[in-house]
Structures are given as C-alpha cells and as structure tokens.
C-alpha cells in the first residue's frame, strides 16, 4: 500500500509508492518523513517516550503527527527495504466512511499537525501556506452542488486552529 510517507511544506502527507507496481525502487532501507499508520513499528521505549497516536485526529494525519513528535525528540523514521507487507488500503474505511467527513478530517488535521508540531516563524509560514491552499477549496464548497455542507473547509480550518 505504501513505502512510507513524504511530508511537504504545504502540509500534505503523500504515500510513497501508493498505487504503483513494486519494481524494486523501495528495496533499500531509507529515511522517510513519516511512517505510515498502515505499517508502523516501534519499540516499547519509543512508544513510552512519545505516547500513541493522538485520538483528536480521529483519522488521517495521526501518523504524520507521531512521526513529527519523534523527530522533535531526536528520532528518525525509516523504511525497512527488506520488509514485505500486504495491505489493501482503506478497504474497510472506504466502506463505512462518509466522504464529506473524510474531507473535513483531512483539511482539519493538516492544520492541526502544524499547530502541534511547529513554532515561531516556521509555524506562521506553514499555516499561511496551508490557509492559502484552503481558499479555493472554500470557494468550491460554496458553489459546488455536490457539497451538502457549504462551510466544510471554513469549519475544518477553524477547528484545526483552535
């Protein structure tokens, strides 16, 4: 399903190799930005030091948050190139999840990860960039007949900040 994650300055978490045929490009052990929740492994000492996934997130970005917390404490995330994992991504989640709630959680949690894990000018810069990417989404919410919640992105942004 994924070979780890990449985290951008815009607050996007991207799954490396997701949806791609494995041609051996991920066979080496390599440092990654975050360890995906679908294949995360840590020793007991690490979990006791960091804590577990933050339940506030409900779904999406809890793995990015945990990995950033580990980095702040001097930890690193690696992809184990010799490992093999079989996982059909989000099969159960897609079956039961409500699309607008998923979109809401993703947008809210992108902001919350920044609020929790950055400080000072870096925090301000990242929040400004994420908020800028939310503006067209707010407009889309207002004009799209597909949206039942016209304030979805506005509410997600506000909850992520507070």
Coordinates of C-alpha atoms in Angstrom, one line a residue:
X1 CA 0.0 0.0 0.0
X2 CA 2.8 2.4 0.9
X3 CA 6.6 2.6 1.3
X4 CA 6.4 5.4 3.9
X5 CA 5.5 9.0 3.6
X6 CA 6.7 12.3 2.3
X7 CA 5.5 15.5 4.1
X8 CA 5.5 18.8 2.2
X9 CA 5.8 22.4 3.4
X10 CA 2.2 22.8 2.3
X11 CA 1.2 20.2 4.9
X12 CA 0.4 17.4 2.5
X13 CA 1.3 13.9 3.5
X14 CA 1.9 11.7 0.5
X15 CA 2.2 8.0 0.5
X16 CA 5.3 6.8 -1.4
X17 CA 4.6 4.1 -3.9
X18 CA 0.9 4.1 -3.3
X19 CA -1.0 2.7 -6.2
X20 CA 2.2 1.8 -8.0
X21 CA 3.6 -1.6 -9.1
X22 CA 6.6 -2.5 -7.0
X23 CA 9.6 -2.6 -9.3
X24 CA 12.2 -2.8 -6.5
X25 CA 12.7 1.0 -6.1
X26 CA 11.8 0.8 -2.4
X27 CA 14.0 -2.2 -1.6
X28 CA 16.7 -0.2 0.2
X29 CA 16.4 1.0 3.8
X30 CA 16.0 4.7 3.7
X31 CA 15.0 7.6 6.0
X32 CA 11.5 8.9 5.3
X33 CA 9.5 11.9 6.5
X34 CA 6.8 9.8 8.3
X35 CA 6.0 6.2 8.9
X36 CA 2.5 5.3 7.6
X37 CA 0.0 4.1 10.2
X38 CA -0.6 1.0 8.0
X39 CA 2.9 -0.3 8.6
X40 CA 4.3 1.4 11.7
X41 CA 6.6 -0.4 14.1
X42 CA 8.4 1.0 17.1
X43 CA 10.0 -0.4 20.2
X44 CA 8.3 -0.1 23.6
X45 CA 10.8 2.6 24.8
X46 CA 9.8 4.8 21.8
X47 CA 6.1 4.5 22.4
X48 CA 6.5 5.2 26.2
X49 CA 8.5 8.3 25.3
X50 CA 6.2 9.6 22.5
X51 CA 2.8 8.3 23.5
X52 CA 0.5 6.7 21.0
X53 CA -1.5 8.2 18.1
X54 CA -3.3 11.4 19.2
X55 CA -7.0 10.4 19.2
X56 CA -8.0 14.0 18.5
X57 CA -7.2 13.4 14.8
X58 CA -9.9 10.6 14.5
X59 CA -8.5 9.6 11.1
X60 CA -5.8 11.0 8.7
X61 CA -2.5 12.6 9.7
X62 CA -2.2 10.9 13.1
X63 CA 0.9 9.1 11.6
X64 CA 2.4 12.4 10.4
X65 CA 1.9 13.9 13.9
X66 CA 3.5 10.9 15.7
X67 CA 6.5 10.9 13.3
X68 CA 7.0 14.7 13.7
X69 CA 6.8 14.3 17.5
X70 CA 9.5 11.6 17.2
X71 CA 11.7 13.9 15.1
X72 CA 11.4 16.7 17.7
X73 CA 12.8 14.3 20.2
X74 CA 15.7 13.3 18.0
X75 CA 14.1 10.3 16.4
X76 CA 14.0 9.2 12.8
X77 CA 11.7 7.3 10.6
X78 CA 12.9 4.6 8.2
X79 CA 11.5 2.4 5.6
X80 CA 12.8 -1.2 6.0
X81 CA 13.7 -2.1 2.4
X82 CA 13.8 -5.8 3.1
X83 CA 10.3 -5.9 4.6
X84 CA 7.3 -7.2 2.8
X85 CA 3.8 -6.1 3.7
X86 CA 0.4 -6.9 2.1
X87 CA -2.3 -4.4 2.7
X88 CA -5.4 -3.4 0.7
X89 CA -5.5 0.3 1.6
X90 CA -8.6 1.6 3.3
X91 CA -11.0 -1.2 2.2
X92 CA -13.0 -1.1 5.4
X93 CA -12.6 2.6 5.8
X94 CA -14.0 3.4 2.4
X95 CA -16.9 1.0 3.0
X96 CA -18.1 2.9 6.1
X97 CA -16.7 6.4 5.8
X98 CA -18.7 9.4 4.8
X99 CA -16.9 11.3 2.0
X100 CA -17.5 14.8 3.4
X101 CA -16.4 13.7 6.9
X102 CA -13.2 12.3 5.4
X103 CA -12.5 15.6 3.5
X104 CA -13.3 17.6 6.7
X105 CA -10.8 15.5 8.8
X106 CA -8.1 15.7 6.2
X107 CA -8.3 19.5 6.0
X108 CA -8.7 20.0 9.7
X109 CA -5.8 17.7 10.5
X110 CA -3.4 19.2 8.0
X111 CA -3.6 22.4 10.0
X112 CA -3.6 20.7 13.4
X113 CA -0.3 18.9 12.6
X114 CA 1.3 22.3 12.0
X115 CA -0.2 23.9 15.2
X116 CA 1.1 21.0 17.3
X117 CA 4.5 20.4 15.8
X118 CA 6.0 23.8 14.8
X119 CA 6.8 27.0 16.5
X120 CA 7.6 30.6 15.6
X121 CA 8.2 31.8 12.0
X122 CA 8.1 28.2 10.7
X123 CA 4.7 27.7 12.1
X124 CA 3.4 31.0 10.8
X125 CA 4.8 30.3 7.3
X126 CA 3.3 26.8 7.1
X127 CA -0.1 27.9 8.4
X128 CA -0.1 30.8 5.9
X129 CA 0.6 28.4 3.1
X130 CA -2.0 25.8 4.1
X131 CA -4.6 28.5 4.6
X132 CA -3.8 29.8 1.1
X133 CA -4.5 26.4 -0.3
X134 CA -7.8 26.3 1.6
X135 CA -9.1 29.5 0.0
X136 CA -10.0 27.9 -3.4
X137 CA -11.5 24.9 -1.5
X138 CA -13.7 27.3 0.5
X139 CA -14.9 28.8 -2.8
X140 CA -15.6 25.3 -4.2
X141 CA -17.6 24.4 -1.1
X142 CA -19.8 27.4 -1.6
X143 CA -20.6 26.9 -5.3
X144 CA -20.5 23.1 -5.7
X145 CA -23.8 21.4 -5.9
X146 CA -22.0 18.2 -4.7
X147 CA -21.4 19.7 -1.3
X148 CA -24.1 19.4 1.4
X149 CA -22.0 21.4 3.8
X150 CA -21.2 24.8 2.3
X151 CA -18.9 25.7 5.2
X152 CA -16.9 22.5 5.3
X153 CA -13.4 23.9 4.7
X154 CA -14.1 27.0 6.8
X155 CA -15.2 24.8 9.7
X156 CA -12.3 22.4 9.2
X157 CA -9.8 25.3 9.1
X158 CA -11.2 26.8 12.3
X159 CA -11.3 23.6 14.2
X160 CA -7.7 22.8 13.2
X161 CA -6.6 26.2 14.5
X162 CA -8.4 26.0 17.8

